[in-house]
GROMACS .gro file of C-alpha atoms in nm:
model
  404
    1MET     CA    1   0.268   1.567  -0.828
    2PRO     CA    2   0.388   1.445  -0.493
    3TRP     CA    3   0.763   1.452  -0.456
    4SER     CA    4   0.892   1.770  -0.615
    5ARG     CA    5   0.869   2.025  -0.341
    6CYS     CA    6   0.939   1.770  -0.096
    7GLY     CA    7   0.690   1.495  -0.137
    8ARG     CA    8   0.522   1.345   0.159
    9THR     CA    9   0.684   1.245   0.479
   10GLY     CA   10   0.553   0.973   0.705
   11ARG     CA   11   0.429   1.128   1.026
   12CYS     CA   12   0.495   0.961   1.357
   13CYS     CA   13   0.243   0.772   1.565
   14GLY     CA   14   0.064   1.089   1.674
   15ASN     CA   15  -0.208   1.008   1.422
   16GLY     CA   16  -0.385   0.808   1.693
   17ARG     CA   17  -0.656   0.591   1.549
   18TRP     CA   18  -0.548   0.690   1.197
   19SER     CA   19  -0.247   0.460   1.206
   20ARG     CA   20  -0.149   0.125   1.348
   21CYS     CA   21   0.185   0.088   1.526
   22VAL     CA   22   0.365  -0.212   1.666
   23HIS     CA   23   0.609  -0.109   1.940
   24MET     CA   24   0.924  -0.284   2.058
   25GLN     CA   25   1.235  -0.169   2.240
   26THR     CA   26   1.420   0.122   2.078
   27LEU     CA   27   1.759   0.007   1.946
   28PRO     CA   28   2.084   0.205   1.936
   29GLY     CA   29   2.266   0.228   1.605
   30CYS     CA   30   2.546  -0.001   1.719
   31GLU     CA   31   2.302  -0.288   1.771
   32VAL     CA   32   2.125  -0.223   1.442
   33GLY     CA   33   2.461  -0.208   1.267
   34ALA     CA   34   2.565  -0.535   1.428
   35GLN     CA   35   2.245  -0.701   1.309
   36ALA     CA   36   2.307  -0.572   0.958
   37SER     CA   37   2.663  -0.701   0.964
   38ALA     CA   38   2.545  -1.040   1.088
   39ALA     CA   39   2.307  -1.060   0.792
   40LEU     CA   40   2.601  -1.051   0.552
   41THR     CA   41   2.753  -1.365   0.415
   42PRO     CA   42   3.125  -1.378   0.330
   43GLU     CA   43   3.058  -1.396  -0.041
   44GLN     CA   44   2.838  -1.084  -0.038
   45PRO     CA   45   3.020  -0.762  -0.122
   46SER     CA   46   2.889  -0.451   0.052
   47THR     CA   47   2.741  -0.314  -0.272
   48GLN     CA   48   2.512  -0.617  -0.297
   49VAL     CA   49   2.423  -0.612   0.071
   50THR     CA   50   2.281  -0.263   0.040
   51ALA     CA   51   1.975  -0.369  -0.154
   52ALA     CA   52   1.960  -0.728  -0.035
   53SER     CA   53   1.962  -0.701   0.342
   54VAL     CA   54   1.968  -0.350   0.488
   55LEU     CA   55   1.597  -0.279   0.455
   56ALA     CA   56   1.499  -0.623   0.587
   57THR     CA   57   1.736  -0.580   0.881
   58LEU     CA   58   1.591  -0.242   0.968
   59ARG     CA   59   1.236  -0.372   0.945
   60ALA     CA   60   1.322  -0.657   1.180
   61ALA     CA   61   1.490  -0.421   1.428
   62ALA     CA   62   1.245  -0.128   1.412
   63PRO     CA   63   1.091  -0.060   1.755
   64ALA     CA   64   0.775   0.082   1.594
   65ILE     CA   65   0.629   0.010   1.252
   66GLU     CA   66   0.354   0.249   1.152
   67GLN     CA   67   0.110   0.109   0.898
   68ARG     CA   68  -0.062   0.396   0.719
   69VAL     CA   69  -0.258   0.177   0.477
   70PRO     CA   70  -0.575   0.061   0.654
   71ALA     CA   71  -0.688  -0.298   0.636
   72ALA     CA   72  -0.996  -0.340   0.417
   73HIS     CA   73  -1.229  -0.401   0.713
   74ASP     CA   74  -1.070  -0.169   0.971
   75VAL     CA   75  -1.372   0.056   1.025
   76ASP     CA   76  -1.174   0.302   1.239
   77ARG     CA   77  -0.941   0.374   0.947
   78TRP     CA   78  -1.200   0.444   0.675
   79HIS     CA   79  -1.425   0.748   0.650
   80ALA     CA   80  -1.740   0.729   0.439
   81LEU     CA   81  -1.837   1.039   0.242
   82GLU     CA   82  -2.060   1.144  -0.045
   83ILE     CA   83  -1.963   1.393  -0.317
   84GLY     CA   84  -2.198   1.483  -0.601
   85GLY     CA   85  -2.431   1.195  -0.520
   86ARG     CA   86  -2.147   0.940  -0.535
   87ARG     CA   87  -2.028   0.747  -0.233
   88TYR     CA   88  -1.663   0.699  -0.146
   89ARG     CA   89  -1.450   0.589   0.144
   90ALA     CA   90  -1.134   0.775   0.240
   91ALA     CA   91  -0.832   0.600   0.390
   92LEU     CA   92  -0.717   0.768   0.710
   93PRO     CA   93  -0.491   0.956   0.744
   94ILE     CA   94  -0.560   1.154   0.425
   95THR     CA   95  -0.439   1.496   0.314
   96LEU     CA   96  -0.590   1.773   0.100
   97THR     CA   97  -0.357   1.978  -0.118
   98PRO     CA   98  -0.478   2.309  -0.263
   99TYR     CA   99  -0.230   2.289  -0.551
  100ALA     CA  100  -0.025   2.609  -0.592
  101SER     CA  101   0.022   2.712  -0.954
  102VAL     CA  102  -0.044   3.084  -0.955
  103ARG     CA  103   0.294   3.145  -1.125
  104PRO     CA  104   0.597   2.945  -1.244
  105CYS     CA  105   0.818   2.819  -0.962
  106SER     CA  106   1.108   3.031  -0.838
  107ALA     CA  107   1.334   2.726  -0.867
  108ARG     CA  108   1.394   2.494  -1.163
  109CYS     CA  109   1.502   2.164  -1.010
  110GLY     CA  110   1.585   1.909  -1.278
  111PHE     CA  111   1.399   1.631  -1.097
  112CYS     CA  112   1.077   1.827  -1.030
  113SER     CA  113   0.778   1.596  -1.067
  114GLU     CA  114   0.569   1.890  -1.186
  115ASN     CA  115   0.754   1.850  -1.516
  116LEU     CA  116   0.660   1.484  -1.558
  117ARG     CA  117   0.408   1.436  -1.838
  118SER     CA  118   0.151   1.158  -1.845
  119GLN     CA  119   0.134   0.917  -2.136
  120SER     CA  120  -0.238   0.999  -2.155
  121GLY     CA  121  -0.168   1.365  -2.233
  122GLY     CA  122  -0.380   1.654  -2.107
  123VAL     CA  123  -0.289   1.983  -1.943
  124ALA     CA  124  -0.036   1.949  -1.663
  125ALA     CA  125  -0.129   2.084  -1.321
  126ALA     CA  126   0.172   2.317  -1.326
  127GLN     CA  127   0.036   2.491  -1.637
  128LEU     CA  128  -0.303   2.577  -1.486
  129ARG     CA  129  -0.359   2.925  -1.341
  130PRO     CA  130  -0.633   3.012  -1.089
  131GLY     CA  131  -0.918   3.229  -1.213
  132PRO     CA  132  -1.122   3.492  -1.024
  133ALA     CA  133  -1.360   3.227  -0.883
  134TYR     CA  134  -1.080   3.009  -0.743
  135PHE     CA  135  -1.137   3.083  -0.376
  136ASP     CA  136  -1.516   3.061  -0.410
  137HIS     CA  137  -1.472   2.714  -0.558
  138LEU     CA  138  -1.228   2.621  -0.281
  139GLN     CA  139  -1.486   2.720  -0.021
  140GLN     CA  140  -1.741   2.496  -0.191
  141VAL     CA  141  -1.497   2.205  -0.185
  142LEU     CA  142  -1.418   2.258   0.183
  143GLN     CA  143  -1.790   2.249   0.261
  144LEU     CA  144  -1.831   1.932   0.053
  145LEU     CA  145  -1.569   1.781   0.285
  146ALA     CA  146  -1.751   1.891   0.602
  147GLY     CA  147  -1.654   1.671   0.893
  148VAL     CA  148  -1.395   1.470   0.699
  149PRO     CA  149  -1.087   1.416   0.919
  150LEU     CA  150  -0.787   1.527   0.714
  151SER     CA  151  -0.472   1.737   0.714
  152TYR     CA  152  -0.375   2.027   0.488
  153SER     CA  153  -0.065   1.962   0.278
  154LEU     CA  154   0.031   2.292   0.116
  155SER     CA  155   0.234   2.226  -0.197
  156GLY     CA  156   0.228   2.227  -0.577
  157LEU     CA  157   0.466   2.475  -0.734
  158GLU     CA  158   0.615   2.720  -0.482
  159MET     CA  159   0.347   2.827  -0.232
  160THR     CA  160   0.532   3.136  -0.112
  161ASP     CA  161   0.608   3.286  -0.454
  162ASP     CA  162   0.286   3.492  -0.455
  163ALA     CA  163   0.241   3.640  -0.108
  164ALA     CA  164  -0.109   3.782  -0.164
  165TRP     CA  165  -0.238   3.452  -0.304
  166LEU     CA  166  -0.092   3.252  -0.016
  167GLN     CA  167  -0.237   3.484   0.247
  168THR     CA  168  -0.582   3.460   0.088
  169LEU     CA  169  -0.546   3.082   0.073
  170LEU     CA  170  -0.461   3.062   0.443
  171GLN     CA  171  -0.758   3.284   0.529
  172THR     CA  172  -0.992   3.070   0.319
  173LEU     CA  173  -0.872   2.745   0.473
  174ALA     CA  174  -0.886   2.885   0.826
  175HIS     CA  175  -1.221   3.061   0.815
  176THR     CA  176  -1.451   2.861   0.585
  177ARG     CA  177  -1.742   2.743   0.799
  178ASN     CA  178  -1.869   2.386   0.799
  179GLY     CA  179  -1.547   2.251   0.653
  180PRO     CA  180  -1.332   1.945   0.722
  181GLN     CA  181  -1.198   1.837   1.060
  182VAL     CA  182  -0.834   1.943   1.032
  183ALA     CA  183  -0.560   1.759   1.220
  184GLN     CA  184  -0.234   1.906   1.083
  185ARG     CA  185  -0.128   2.191   0.857
  186VAL     CA  186   0.203   2.144   0.675
  187LEU     CA  187   0.381   2.369   0.423
  188TYR     CA  188   0.631   2.233   0.169
  189SER     CA  189   0.850   2.515   0.040
  190ASN     CA  190   1.183   2.619  -0.105
  191GLY     CA  191   1.155   2.929   0.113
  192ALA     CA  192   1.175   3.183  -0.170
  193GLY     CA  193   0.893   3.412  -0.062
  194LEU     CA  194   0.996   3.387   0.302
  195ALA     CA  195   1.335   3.543   0.224
  196ARG     CA  196   1.193   3.842   0.034
  197SER     CA  197   1.091   4.177   0.181
  198HIS     CA  198   0.743   4.050   0.271
  199GLY     CA  199   0.881   3.735   0.433
  200GLN     CA  200   0.802   3.838   0.790
  201ALA     CA  201   0.437   3.904   0.701
  202LEU     CA  202   0.413   3.556   0.550
  203ILE     CA  203   0.571   3.398   0.857
  204ASP     CA  204   0.321   3.582   1.078
  205ALA     CA  205   0.036   3.455   0.857
  206LEU     CA  206   0.164   3.097   0.880
  207VAL     CA  207   0.184   3.121   1.259
  208ASP     CA  208  -0.171   3.262   1.272
  209PHE     CA  209  -0.278   2.968   1.052
  210ASP     CA  210  -0.142   2.737   1.324
  211LEU     CA  211   0.107   2.569   1.091
  212SER     CA  212   0.218   2.234   1.233
  213TRP     CA  213   0.560   2.248   1.067
  214ILE     CA  214   0.735   2.357   0.748
  215GLU     CA  215   0.947   2.135   0.524
  216LEU     CA  216   1.216   2.349   0.362
  217SER     CA  217   1.391   2.211   0.055
  218ARG     CA  218   1.766   2.252   0.026
  219HIS     CA  219   1.944   1.981  -0.166
  220HIS     CA  220   2.308   2.055  -0.087
  221PRO     CA  221   2.470   2.245   0.202
  222LEU     CA  222   2.725   2.421  -0.020
  223GLN     CA  223   2.640   2.714  -0.246
  224ALA     CA  224   2.772   2.568  -0.571
  225GLY     CA  225   2.622   2.227  -0.506
  226ASN     CA  226   2.275   2.363  -0.437
  227ASP     CA  227   2.292   2.611  -0.727
  228ALA     CA  228   2.357   2.324  -0.967
  229ILE     CA  229   2.054   2.130  -0.840
  230MET     CA  230   1.784   2.387  -0.758
  231ARG     CA  231   1.870   2.652  -1.023
  232PHE     CA  232   1.683   2.942  -0.866
  233ARG     CA  233   1.574   3.222  -1.095
  234PRO     CA  234   1.789   3.538  -1.095
  235ASP     CA  235   1.780   3.767  -0.791
  236GLU     CA  236   1.612   3.521  -0.553
  237PRO     CA  237   1.762   3.595  -0.208
  238ILE     CA  238   1.695   3.239  -0.086
  239ALA     CA  239   1.943   3.105  -0.341
  240GLN     CA  240   2.227   3.238  -0.125
  241VAL     CA  241   2.325   2.998   0.151
  242ASP     CA  242   2.354   3.274   0.414
  243ALA     CA  243   2.003   3.398   0.332
  244PHE     CA  244   1.869   3.044   0.357
  245VAL     CA  245   2.031   2.985   0.696
  246HIS     CA  246   1.899   3.320   0.823
  247THR     CA  247   1.547   3.250   0.694
  248ALA     CA  248   1.541   2.898   0.838
  249ASN     CA  249   1.650   3.023   1.180
  250ARG     CA  250   1.393   3.302   1.173
  251LEU     CA  251   1.126   3.042   1.094
  252ALA     CA  252   1.249   2.803   1.360
  253LEU     CA  253   1.175   3.063   1.627
  254ARG     CA  254   0.806   3.043   1.531
  255VAL     CA  255   0.733   2.698   1.382
  256PRO     CA  256   0.915   2.362   1.368
  257VAL     CA  257   1.149   2.344   1.068
  258ARG     CA  258   1.233   2.023   0.884
  259LEU     CA  259   1.491   2.032   0.607
  260VAL     CA  260   1.437   1.817   0.298
  261CYS     CA  261   1.726   1.694   0.087
  262ILE     CA  262   1.667   1.495  -0.232
  263VAL     CA  263   1.967   1.260  -0.238
  264GLN     CA  264   2.118   1.214  -0.583
  265GLN     CA  265   2.435   1.136  -0.772
  266GLY     CA  266   2.651   1.447  -0.775
  267GLY     CA  267   2.471   1.590  -0.472
  268VAL     CA  268   2.434   1.437  -0.128
  269ASP     CA  269   2.530   1.083  -0.225
  270THR     CA  270   2.764   0.946   0.045
  271ALA     CA  271   2.766   0.898   0.421
  272GLN     CA  272   3.021   1.179   0.445
  273GLU     CA  273   2.779   1.412   0.264
  274ILE     CA  274   2.498   1.298   0.496
  275ALA     CA  275   2.706   1.397   0.799
  276ARG     CA  276   2.795   1.733   0.643
  277TYR     CA  277   2.429   1.803   0.567
  278LEU     CA  278   2.329   1.729   0.927
  279GLU     CA  279   2.583   1.985   1.049
  280PHE     CA  280   2.428   2.234   0.807
  281ALA     CA  281   2.079   2.153   0.939
  282ARG     CA  282   2.190   2.229   1.293
  283ARG     CA  283   2.312   2.570   1.173
  284CYS     CA  284   1.964   2.626   1.029
  285GLY     CA  285   1.782   2.553   1.355
  286ALA     CA  286   1.608   2.247   1.206
  287SER     CA  287   1.463   1.978   1.431
  288GLN     CA  288   1.452   1.712   1.160
  289VAL     CA  289   1.615   1.625   0.827
  290ILE     CA  290   1.443   1.414   0.563
  291PHE     CA  291   1.666   1.250   0.304
  292ARG     CA  292   1.441   1.155   0.012
  293GLU     CA  293   1.519   0.931  -0.276
  294LEU     CA  294   1.430   1.042  -0.628
  295SER     CA  295   1.091   0.882  -0.696
  296ARG     CA  296   1.074   0.539  -0.853
  297LEU     CA  297   0.868   0.598  -1.166
  298ASP     CA  298   0.645   0.364  -1.362
  299ALA     CA  299   0.564   0.351  -1.734
  300GLY     CA  300   0.288   0.609  -1.702
  301TYR     CA  301   0.513   0.899  -1.798
  302ARG     CA  302   0.653   1.012  -2.130
  303THR     CA  303   1.031   1.016  -2.150
  304ASN     CA  304   1.158   1.372  -2.116
  305GLY     CA  305   1.444   1.556  -1.950
  306THR     CA  306   1.292   1.513  -1.604
  307VAL     CA  307   1.256   1.136  -1.641
  308ARG     CA  308   1.612   1.109  -1.769
  309TYR     CA  309   1.744   1.321  -1.482
  310ILE     CA  310   1.566   1.104  -1.225
  311GLU     CA  311   1.678   0.776  -1.377
  312GLN     CA  312   2.039   0.886  -1.420
  313ARG     CA  313   2.085   1.039  -1.076
  314ARG     CA  314   1.879   0.819  -0.846
  315ILE     CA  315   2.063   0.668  -0.552
  316GLY     CA  316   1.872   0.431  -0.325
  317VAL     CA  317   1.837   0.533   0.037
  318GLU     CA  318   1.919   0.173   0.129
  319THR     CA  319   2.261   0.233  -0.025
  320LEU     CA  320   2.315   0.541   0.188
  321LEU     CA  321   2.190   0.367   0.502
  322ALA     CA  322   2.429   0.078   0.444
  323GLU     CA  323   2.718   0.321   0.408
  324CYS     CA  324   2.611   0.512   0.719
  325MET     CA  325   2.615   0.189   0.919
  326GLN     CA  326   2.987   0.156   0.846
  327GLN     CA  327   3.076   0.500   0.987
  328PRO     CA  328   3.235   0.557   1.330
  329TRP     CA  329   2.948   0.789   1.425
  330TRP     CA  330   2.671   0.534   1.354
  331PRO     CA  331   2.677   0.369   1.703
  332GLY     CA  332   2.556   0.701   1.844
  333TRP     CA  333   2.239   0.686   1.637
  334THR     CA  334   1.906   0.540   1.754
  335LEU     CA  335   1.647   0.363   1.539
  336ASP     CA  336   1.305   0.507   1.632
  337GLY     CA  337   1.085   0.324   1.383
  338MET     CA  338   0.960   0.284   1.028
  339THR     CA  339   0.655   0.393   0.832
  340GLN     CA  340   0.482   0.199   0.557
  341GLY     CA  341   0.266   0.443   0.362
  342TYR     CA  342   0.034   0.388   0.071
  343TYR     CA  343   0.314   0.451  -0.177
  344PHE     CA  344   0.620   0.524   0.036
  345TRP     CA  345   0.824   0.385   0.321
  346ASN     CA  346   1.068   0.550   0.556
  347VAL     CA  347   1.315   0.483   0.836
  348ARG     CA  348   1.313   0.719   1.135
  349LEU     CA  349   1.630   0.769   1.340
  350ARG     CA  350   1.798   1.012   1.578
  351ASP     CA  351   2.164   1.105   1.561
  352ALA     CA  352   2.394   1.148   1.860
  353HIS     CA  353   2.291   1.515   1.892
  354GLY     CA  354   1.918   1.434   1.903
  355MET     CA  355   1.846   1.543   1.546
  356HIS     CA  356   1.559   1.345   1.395
  357VAL     CA  357   1.673   1.191   1.066
  358VAL     CA  358   1.441   1.026   0.812
  359PHE     CA  359   1.537   0.824   0.504
  360GLU     CA  360   1.243   0.794   0.264
  361SER     CA  361   1.155   0.630  -0.068
  362ALA     CA  362   0.845   0.654  -0.290
  363ASP     CA  363   0.707   0.424  -0.559
  364TYR     CA  364   0.478   0.586  -0.817
  365ALA     CA  365   0.353   0.249  -0.945
  366ALA     CA  366   0.213   0.180  -0.598
  367MET     CA  367   0.066   0.530  -0.583
  368HIS     CA  368  -0.112   0.494  -0.916
  369ALA     CA  369  -0.248   0.152  -0.818
  370ARG     CA  370  -0.399   0.296  -0.499
  371HIS     CA  371  -0.552   0.589  -0.684
  372ALA     CA  372  -0.709   0.351  -0.937
  373SER     CA  373  -0.866   0.136  -0.664
  374GLY     CA  374  -1.177   0.350  -0.624
  375ASP     CA  375  -1.091   0.435  -0.263
  376LEU     CA  376  -0.959   0.780  -0.171
  377TYR     CA  377  -0.598   0.808  -0.054
  378LYS     CA  378  -0.528   1.167  -0.161
  379LEU     CA  379  -0.731   1.482  -0.232
  380VAL     CA  380  -0.602   1.761  -0.457
  381PHE     CA  381  -0.780   2.086  -0.546
  382PHE     CA  382  -0.647   2.231  -0.872
  383ALA     CA  383  -0.645   2.582  -1.018
  384ASN     CA  384  -0.921   2.484  -1.264
  385GLY     CA  385  -1.156   2.427  -0.969
  386ARG     CA  386  -1.150   2.048  -0.983
  387LEU     CA  387  -1.121   1.829  -0.678
  388CYS     CA  388  -0.940   1.507  -0.774
  389ALA     CA  389  -0.833   1.189  -0.598
  390GLY     CA  390  -0.475   1.220  -0.724
  391TRP     CA  391  -0.222   1.448  -0.891
  392ASP     CA  392  -0.369   1.452  -1.243
  393PRO     CA  393  -0.624   1.733  -1.297
  394ASP     CA  394  -0.787   1.531  -1.577
  395ALA     CA  395  -0.826   1.203  -1.386
  396ASP     CA  396  -1.011   1.075  -1.079
  397ILE     CA  397  -1.233   1.385  -1.078
  398LEU     CA  398  -1.455   1.399  -0.769
  399TRP     CA  399  -1.608   1.744  -0.822
  400GLU     CA  400  -1.583   2.039  -1.061
  401PRO     CA  401  -1.761   2.375  -1.078
  402GLY     CA  402  -2.102   2.364  -1.238
  403HIS     CA  403  -2.118   1.985  -1.248
  404GLY     CA  404  -2.097   1.867  -0.886
   0.00000   0.00000   0.00000
């Protein structure tokens, strides 16, 4: 599922013809804040203004709005392909995820979307384990996607938990002939394997793979706060805040590091906590911080502990943005732009120190509607050898071993 490790962040306008941007003058935070304040009416308390006007104000003020959903007849943004004798069109930009599920995750976050269960039943992706033919099947899939312009999005459970598997995956993706046309290579990780004894070998392998950046999950800057949220398994070095800071800095010397924080009640849930987290990110050598909202779910999931956790602890990023606009440090921030994705939106800013800061929200109802449209917006290769157009290994099947 998409937003457990980290989800998907909107990339900036470097996608070229794969996105459409409208550019205007970049606005400092003081001007954006003034526009937001002007949008308020005297009878509106600040708690109502959060949802009612902040997002609209930011959209109106954004100097660049990146549209990642192509118009139906925008030929530059659709790629035609054929798989198993069936014709499809893929929306650009599109990502391929070789879903990691070789072993249970080293962390046990209460909100993890890998623990959501579909109303339709079936085996969850997190419960599948790769067999001996896994990499042979992956090679076949890569060759089926020959020439398709895409990016690799490395996620699932924790990619770095099995070092040998990850290194073989990177080799397969890098050296399969007649494969897709790859634009970016991004790893979403809690960093567990990178902090163990073989961590340096994994970092070297990621650099050799030409990783574009890594998104490291850490959901609170303080030890006790993060322990309560991520619940790492015993004896994981990365659980310790000092080990995380050391690992992040070691990574930052080799590849760009972006920290991901899932904002939530009882965690990072105020403007003061946002500011404290940004100080922590600077200690980690990060170039960007992504504050992600707990995903907005639809009725497609059975009620379980994960659903209850998400619903009870969700805090809207609009709420946090509205609170940030009231802080004395906000005038030093700059609004860089916004992204409208196929199931998410985000706001991209820079703080007074030049740190890139993203606030992001995802809507699973929108995601499921796109996946059901017949067009391809996402590609996922599962441990059972299936290539699917979504995060359910039993749905939207494009190819499977022995059947084409």
